[in-house]
Short mmCIF file of C-alpha atoms in Angstrom, two decimals:
data_model
loop_
_atom_site.label_atom_id
_atom_site.label_comp_id
_atom_site.label_asym_id
_atom_site.label_seq_id
_atom_site.Cartn_x
_atom_site.Cartn_y
_atom_site.Cartn_z
CA UNK A 142 -45.68 14.68 41.60
CA UNK A 143 -41.25 14.67 41.45
CA UNK A 144 -42.04 10.39 41.96
CA UNK A 145 -43.89 10.46 38.48
CA UNK A 146 -42.11 12.55 36.45
CA UNK A 147 -38.74 10.43 37.39
CA UNK A 148 -41.17 6.90 36.28
CA UNK A 149 -41.80 8.55 32.96
CA UNK A 150 -38.34 9.32 32.49
CA UNK A 151 -37.12 5.45 33.71
CA UNK A 152 -39.91 4.19 31.46
CA UNK A 153 -39.23 6.08 28.37
CA UNK A 154 -35.48 5.33 28.65
CA UNK A 155 -36.29 1.42 28.59
CA UNK A 156 -38.95 1.69 25.67
CA UNK A 157 -35.82 3.38 23.79
CA UNK A 158 -33.59 0.99 24.39
CA UNK A 159 -35.71 -1.57 23.50
CA UNK A 160 -36.48 0.12 20.92
CA UNK A 161 -32.19 -0.03 20.40
CA UNK A 162 -31.59 -3.92 21.11
CA UNK A 163 -34.97 -4.58 18.62
CA UNK A 164 -33.54 -2.31 15.94
CA UNK A 165 -29.62 -3.99 16.49
CA UNK A 166 -31.61 -8.02 16.60
CA UNK A 167 -33.69 -7.07 12.94
CA UNK A 168 -32.44 -9.69 10.72
CA UNK A 169 -30.78 -7.10 7.35
CA UNK A 170 -33.68 -6.79 4.80
CA UNK A 171 -33.78 -10.36 2.66
CA UNK A 172 -32.85 -9.70 -1.45
CA UNK A 173 -35.22 -9.01 -3.89
CA UNK A 174 -36.28 -9.74 -7.58
CA UNK A 175 -35.58 -6.95 -9.72
CA UNK A 176 -37.19 -9.08 -13.04
CA UNK A 177 -36.29 -12.32 -14.63
CA UNK A 178 -35.92 -12.39 -18.49
CA UNK A 179 -36.20 -16.21 -19.71
CA UNK A 180 -34.04 -15.91 -22.60
CA UNK A 181 -35.20 -19.39 -23.81
CA UNK A 182 -36.85 -22.26 -22.69
CA UNK A 183 -34.58 -23.41 -19.64
CA UNK A 184 -32.17 -20.48 -19.69
CA UNK A 185 -32.97 -17.42 -17.67
CA UNK A 186 -31.33 -14.13 -17.02
CA UNK A 187 -32.17 -13.23 -12.33
CA UNK A 188 -31.95 -9.90 -11.49
CA UNK A 189 -31.35 -9.52 -7.89
CA UNK A 190 -30.99 -6.64 -5.58
CA UNK A 191 -28.86 -7.57 -3.25
CA UNK A 192 -28.56 -5.90 0.18
CA UNK A 193 -24.89 -7.65 1.08
CA UNK A 194 -23.69 -5.62 -2.24
CA UNK A 195 -25.43 -2.92 -2.50
CA UNK A 196 -26.69 -2.95 -5.78
CA UNK A 197 -28.13 -5.66 -8.29
CA UNK A 198 -26.28 -8.69 -9.40
CA UNK A 199 -27.08 -11.08 -12.20
CA UNK A 200 -27.35 -14.45 -12.26
CA UNK A 201 -27.98 -16.86 -14.85
CA UNK A 202 -29.61 -19.78 -14.12
CA UNK A 203 -30.06 -23.11 -17.01
CA UNK A 204 -33.32 -25.38 -15.49
CA UNK A 205 -35.79 -27.65 -16.84
CA UNK A 206 -38.13 -26.20 -19.31
CA UNK A 207 -40.57 -28.78 -16.58
CA UNK A 208 -41.38 -28.20 -12.82
CA UNK A 209 -40.12 -30.50 -11.33
CA UNK A 210 -38.18 -30.47 -7.78
CA UNK A 211 -34.24 -30.26 -8.52
CA UNK A 212 -31.66 -29.39 -6.92
CA UNK A 213 -28.82 -26.60 -7.68
CA UNK A 214 -24.87 -26.43 -9.28
CA UNK A 215 -23.62 -22.94 -8.09
CA UNK A 216 -20.25 -22.72 -10.72
CA UNK A 217 -18.15 -19.54 -10.19
CA UNK A 218 -16.29 -17.86 -13.07
CA UNK A 219 -13.12 -18.20 -13.05
CA UNK A 220 -10.70 -14.40 -12.38
CA UNK A 221 -11.83 -11.85 -15.80
CA UNK A 222 -15.15 -13.63 -15.63
CA UNK A 223 -17.90 -12.91 -18.54
CA UNK A 224 -19.15 -9.28 -19.23
CA UNK A 225 -23.79 -9.87 -19.28
CA UNK A 226 -23.35 -13.35 -19.47
CA UNK A 227 -21.22 -16.22 -17.50
CA UNK A 228 -18.53 -17.27 -19.34
CA UNK A 229 -19.40 -21.06 -18.61
CA UNK A 230 -22.24 -19.99 -21.59
CA UNK A 231 -19.75 -18.04 -23.24
CA UNK A 232 -16.89 -20.68 -23.47
CA UNK A 233 -18.40 -23.85 -23.48
CA UNK A 234 -21.30 -26.01 -24.12
CA UNK A 235 -22.82 -25.80 -20.81
CA UNK A 236 -25.89 -24.45 -21.86
CA UNK A 237 -26.35 -27.50 -24.11
CA UNK A 238 -24.95 -30.09 -21.79
CA UNK A 239 -27.16 -28.82 -19.08
CA UNK A 240 -29.97 -29.50 -21.30
CA UNK A 241 -32.49 -31.85 -19.65
CA UNK A 242 -30.76 -32.88 -16.80
CA UNK A 243 -32.76 -32.15 -13.97
CA UNK A 244 -30.84 -29.87 -11.99
CA UNK A 245 -30.08 -26.11 -11.99
CA UNK A 246 -26.97 -24.50 -12.77
CA UNK A 247 -26.74 -20.86 -10.70
CA UNK A 248 -23.68 -18.82 -12.06
CA UNK A 249 -22.91 -15.49 -11.33
CA UNK A 250 -22.47 -13.15 -13.68
CA UNK A 251 -19.81 -10.99 -12.22
CA UNK A 252 -17.40 -10.76 -9.28
CA UNK A 253 -13.37 -10.10 -11.49
CA UNK A 254 -10.50 -11.27 -8.79
CA UNK A 255 -13.35 -11.81 -5.77
CA UNK A 256 -12.38 -14.58 -5.00
CA UNK A 257 -16.41 -14.44 -4.14
CA UNK A 258 -15.74 -13.61 -0.95
CA UNK A 259 -16.74 -11.02 1.54
CA UNK A 260 -14.06 -8.77 1.59
CA UNK A 261 -13.01 -6.59 4.64
CA UNK A 262 -13.06 -3.08 3.14
CA UNK A 263 -14.74 -2.13 -0.41
CA UNK A 264 -12.22 -1.25 -3.05
CA UNK A 265 -11.46 1.63 -4.88
CA UNK A 266 -11.00 -0.56 -8.40
CA UNK A 267 -14.04 -2.99 -7.09
CA UNK A 268 -16.27 -1.78 -5.30
CA UNK A 269 -17.90 -3.80 -2.45
CA UNK A 270 -17.82 -7.11 -2.38
CA UNK A 271 -19.94 -9.20 -0.41
CA UNK A 272 -20.13 -12.46 -2.95
CA UNK A 273 -19.72 -14.96 -0.54
CA UNK A 274 -23.16 -13.61 2.53
CA UNK A 275 -25.06 -13.49 -1.57
CA UNK A 276 -23.62 -16.45 -2.71
CA UNK A 277 -24.14 -18.55 0.98
CA UNK A 278 -27.34 -16.36 2.19
CA UNK A 279 -29.10 -13.96 -0.20
CA UNK A 280 -29.35 -16.30 -3.41
CA UNK A 281 -30.49 -20.23 -2.25
CA UNK A 282 -34.12 -19.35 -0.88
CA UNK A 283 -34.30 -17.14 -4.19
CA UNK A 284 -33.54 -19.65 -6.90
CA UNK A 285 -35.09 -22.77 -4.85
CA UNK A 286 -38.27 -20.75 -4.70
CA UNK A 287 -38.52 -19.68 -8.01
CA UNK A 288 -37.15 -22.13 -9.91
CA UNK A 289 -38.48 -25.48 -8.50
CA UNK A 290 -34.85 -25.90 -6.08
CA UNK A 291 -35.60 -28.59 -3.53
CA UNK A 292 -32.61 -27.47 -1.11
CA UNK A 293 -30.09 -29.86 -2.03
CA UNK A 294 -26.54 -27.76 -3.92
CA UNK A 295 -23.47 -28.43 -5.17
CA UNK A 296 -20.87 -25.88 -5.71
CA UNK A 297 -17.45 -26.00 -8.53
CA UNK A 298 -15.96 -23.50 -10.47
CA UNK A 299 -12.86 -22.96 -12.73
CA UNK A 300 -9.60 -21.84 -11.39
CA UNK A 301 -10.57 -18.80 -9.06
CA UNK A 302 -14.05 -19.86 -8.61
CA UNK A 303 -13.17 -23.68 -7.30
CA UNK A 304 -10.85 -22.01 -4.68
CA UNK A 305 -14.13 -20.20 -4.15
CA UNK A 306 -16.00 -23.07 -4.37
CA UNK A 307 -13.39 -24.94 -1.22
CA UNK A 308 -13.38 -21.77 0.21
CA UNK A 309 -17.88 -21.51 0.57
CA UNK A 310 -17.78 -25.44 0.93
CA UNK A 311 -15.25 -25.46 3.88
CA UNK A 312 -17.37 -22.71 5.55
CA UNK A 313 -20.96 -23.44 4.98
CA UNK A 314 -20.44 -27.40 5.36
CA UNK A 315 -24.15 -27.42 5.89
CA UNK A 316 -24.95 -25.51 2.34
CA UNK A 317 -23.98 -28.26 -0.28
CA UNK A 318 -23.32 -31.94 -1.34
CA UNK A 319 -19.81 -31.76 -3.63
CA UNK A 320 -17.10 -29.54 -4.52
CA UNK A 321 -15.12 -29.55 -7.60
CA UNK A 322 -12.74 -27.71 -8.72
CA UNK A 323 -11.54 -27.27 -12.40
CA UNK A 324 -7.63 -26.86 -12.71
CA UNK A 325 -8.20 -25.14 -8.88
CA UNK A 326 -5.87 -24.51 -6.04
CA UNK A 327 -7.31 -25.46 -2.94
CA UNK A 328 -4.93 -24.24 -0.73
CA UNK A 329 -5.38 -20.27 -0.25
CA UNK A 330 -1.90 -20.76 2.08
CA UNK A 331 0.18 -22.49 -0.69
CA UNK A 332 -1.09 -19.41 -3.06
CA UNK A 333 -1.06 -16.57 -0.76
CA UNK A 334 1.60 -15.14 -3.18
CA UNK A 335 -0.67 -16.28 -6.88
CA UNK A 336 -3.99 -14.52 -5.31
CA UNK A 337 -2.00 -11.45 -4.49
CA UNK A 338 -0.69 -10.73 -7.32
CA UNK A 339 -3.90 -11.49 -9.29
CA UNK A 340 -5.99 -9.24 -7.19
CA UNK A 341 -3.55 -6.28 -8.07
CA UNK A 342 -3.30 -7.05 -11.80
CA UNK A 343 -6.63 -6.28 -11.97
CA UNK A 344 -5.71 -3.66 -10.43
CA UNK A 345 -6.98 -4.08 -6.14
CA UNK A 346 -5.79 -4.07 -3.17
CA UNK A 347 -5.27 -7.61 -1.80
CA UNK A 348 -5.64 -6.41 1.48
CA UNK A 349 -8.78 -4.99 1.24
CA UNK A 350 -9.83 -8.51 1.12
CA UNK A 351 -8.29 -10.74 4.41
CA UNK A 352 -6.14 -8.06 5.27
CA UNK A 353 -2.46 -8.95 5.52
CA UNK A 354 -1.13 -12.04 4.77
CA UNK A 355 -0.95 -14.49 8.50
CA UNK A 356 -3.52 -13.51 9.86
CA UNK A 357 -6.43 -15.44 11.36
CA UNK A 358 -8.59 -13.85 8.45
CA UNK A 359 -6.88 -15.89 5.37
CA UNK A 360 -6.50 -19.72 7.62
CA UNK A 361 -9.92 -18.67 7.80
CA UNK A 362 -10.68 -18.82 4.12
CA UNK A 363 -8.13 -21.64 4.31
CA UNK A 364 -10.28 -25.31 2.43
CA UNK A 365 -6.66 -27.04 3.31
CA UNK A 366 -6.38 -26.22 6.88
CA UNK A 367 -10.43 -26.19 7.50
CA UNK A 368 -10.48 -29.48 5.51
CA UNK A 369 -11.89 -31.42 7.86
CA UNK A 370 -15.31 -29.88 7.39
CA UNK A 371 -15.68 -31.88 4.32
CA UNK A 372 -15.38 -35.20 5.43
CA UNK A 373 -18.92 -36.25 4.10
CA UNK A 374 -18.84 -34.63 0.61
CA UNK A 375 -18.39 -35.80 -2.22
CA UNK A 376 -15.00 -33.83 -3.95
CA UNK A 377 -14.32 -33.31 -6.93
CA UNK A 378 -10.53 -31.90 -8.56
CA UNK A 379 -9.36 -31.90 -11.93
CA UNK A 380 -5.41 -30.24 -13.15
CA UNK A 381 -3.61 -30.60 -16.22
CA UNK A 382 0.09 -30.72 -16.58
CA UNK A 383 0.71 -27.27 -18.46
CA UNK A 384 1.76 -29.42 -22.22
CA UNK A 385 -0.13 -28.44 -24.60
CA UNK A 386 -2.47 -31.18 -25.60
CA UNK A 387 -5.61 -31.87 -28.18
CA UNK A 388 -6.59 -28.36 -27.97
CA UNK A 389 -3.68 -26.58 -29.20
CA UNK A 390 -3.28 -28.31 -32.23
CA UNK A 391 -4.92 -25.92 -33.93
CA UNK A 392 -4.25 -22.06 -34.89
CA UNK A 393 -6.75 -19.84 -32.97
CA UNK A 394 -6.16 -17.07 -31.07
CA UNK A 395 -5.71 -17.87 -27.58
CA UNK A 396 -3.50 -20.51 -29.11
CA UNK A 397 -0.05 -18.27 -28.01
CA UNK A 398 -1.59 -17.47 -24.67
CA UNK A 399 -2.83 -20.49 -23.36
CA UNK A 400 0.09 -22.06 -24.51
CA UNK A 401 3.18 -19.88 -23.15
CA UNK A 402 0.39 -18.92 -19.97
CA UNK A 403 -2.37 -20.52 -19.81
CA UNK A 404 0.90 -24.05 -19.46
CA UNK A 405 2.74 -22.15 -16.62
CA UNK A 406 -0.08 -21.09 -14.49
CA UNK A 407 -1.43 -25.24 -14.93
CA UNK A 408 2.56 -26.63 -13.63
CA UNK A 409 1.12 -24.34 -10.42
CA UNK A 410 -2.03 -25.60 -10.12
CA UNK A 411 -1.21 -29.11 -10.41
CA UNK A 412 1.04 -29.09 -7.81
CA UNK A 413 -1.02 -27.23 -5.10
CA UNK A 414 -3.90 -29.91 -6.29
CA UNK A 415 -1.39 -32.83 -5.31
CA UNK A 416 -0.74 -31.11 -2.25
CA UNK A 417 -4.13 -31.01 -1.36
CA UNK A 418 -4.53 -34.36 -2.69
CA UNK A 419 -2.18 -35.20 0.07
CA UNK A 420 -3.41 -33.07 2.94
CA UNK A 421 -7.48 -35.30 2.29
CA UNK A 422 -5.04 -37.93 2.42
CA UNK A 423 -3.72 -37.42 5.95
CA UNK A 424 -7.39 -37.11 7.54
CA UNK A 425 -8.73 -39.80 5.78
CA UNK A 426 -11.38 -38.25 3.08
CA UNK A 427 -11.62 -39.53 -0.10
CA UNK A 428 -11.98 -37.46 -3.28
CA UNK A 429 -11.90 -37.79 -6.78
CA UNK A 430 -8.78 -36.35 -9.15
CA UNK A 431 -8.58 -36.45 -11.81
CA UNK A 432 -4.78 -35.80 -13.64
CA UNK A 433 -4.77 -35.45 -17.01
CA UNK A 434 -1.10 -35.98 -18.35
CA UNK A 435 -1.21 -32.64 -20.38
CA UNK A 436 -3.70 -29.26 -20.67
CA UNK A 437 -3.08 -25.80 -20.82
CA UNK A 438 -4.92 -23.38 -18.02
CA UNK A 439 -7.76 -22.61 -20.88
CA UNK A 440 -11.69 -23.69 -21.72
CA UNK A 441 -11.83 -25.99 -23.59
CA UNK A 442 -9.97 -28.72 -21.29
CA UNK A 443 -13.01 -27.05 -18.75
CA UNK A 444 -15.81 -27.73 -20.87
CA UNK A 445 -14.17 -31.26 -20.65
CA UNK A 446 -13.79 -31.77 -17.10
CA UNK A 447 -17.21 -30.66 -16.76
CA UNK A 448 -18.40 -33.43 -18.75
CA UNK A 449 -16.16 -35.79 -16.74
CA UNK A 450 -17.52 -34.63 -12.95
CA UNK A 451 -21.16 -34.37 -13.89
CA UNK A 452 -21.29 -38.15 -12.92
CA UNK A 453 -19.78 -38.07 -10.35
CA UNK A 454 -21.34 -33.87 -8.63
CA UNK A 455 -24.59 -34.71 -10.86
CA UNK A 456 -25.03 -38.19 -8.61
CA UNK A 457 -24.19 -36.70 -5.07
CA UNK A 458 -27.21 -33.78 -5.44
CA UNK A 459 -29.91 -36.22 -6.91
CA UNK A 460 -29.89 -34.92 -10.79
#
């Protein structure tokens, strides 16, 4: 009788341990689309329940009206993204520009000062940021399934979003064929102070992102250190010099900001792009880099370079 009780106890313990093991190995619940709002025949707002983020995330998609299989271009916003829609659709002609092109342009909404990365800690100001998981694991299968995607991707962005695009491409090289950065610094080591200031200036705690500067987590998110992983990718970068150009010749509300803030910021970006180009050259990794003799850190120039980059990016993904 005692042997029977011992055997039953052992079996019960084994079943319990097996249950714990299965639970530990079970994948996290998948992201699901809550709804899709059709804004036009070629533009939709997609609302996604993200387990990683712990909330519903909005993504805009610019897409053809037809159903032919197509690649995707994930296009990230800057430090202060639009509210309710991507600034790409609010401040540029992106919607009209991509109309008729056989590509899904995927525009995440939100992510202020996030660098579109997985933060180590929830932040009192921003909450839970797990953008890397959302953008690389949760979102792509939903886009491909619901918008006739063929699994071929590129990623790009302006300023902070461009830095993030290079980080994500270096950390997930299997996912992207091409990367673009418009006035972006793909060297977080060189730009450590600027990265931390930009987060703190928006009310966040930069230590909550990758911990203290100089730690392994920062190195693991530095495209310059990870540049070898970009080999074989199509790379596009653009930068101005900070000198006022053709978009500063008319009086408009943002004129002073573009010149006195956007000018110095673009000077720093220009230096970073030069340094990153040298890093790529040392590894014999080709890239197309457009250096403009003028141009501030502002949307009119990013619209110009979006247009200029598309033959390079579109060709790389077969769009």
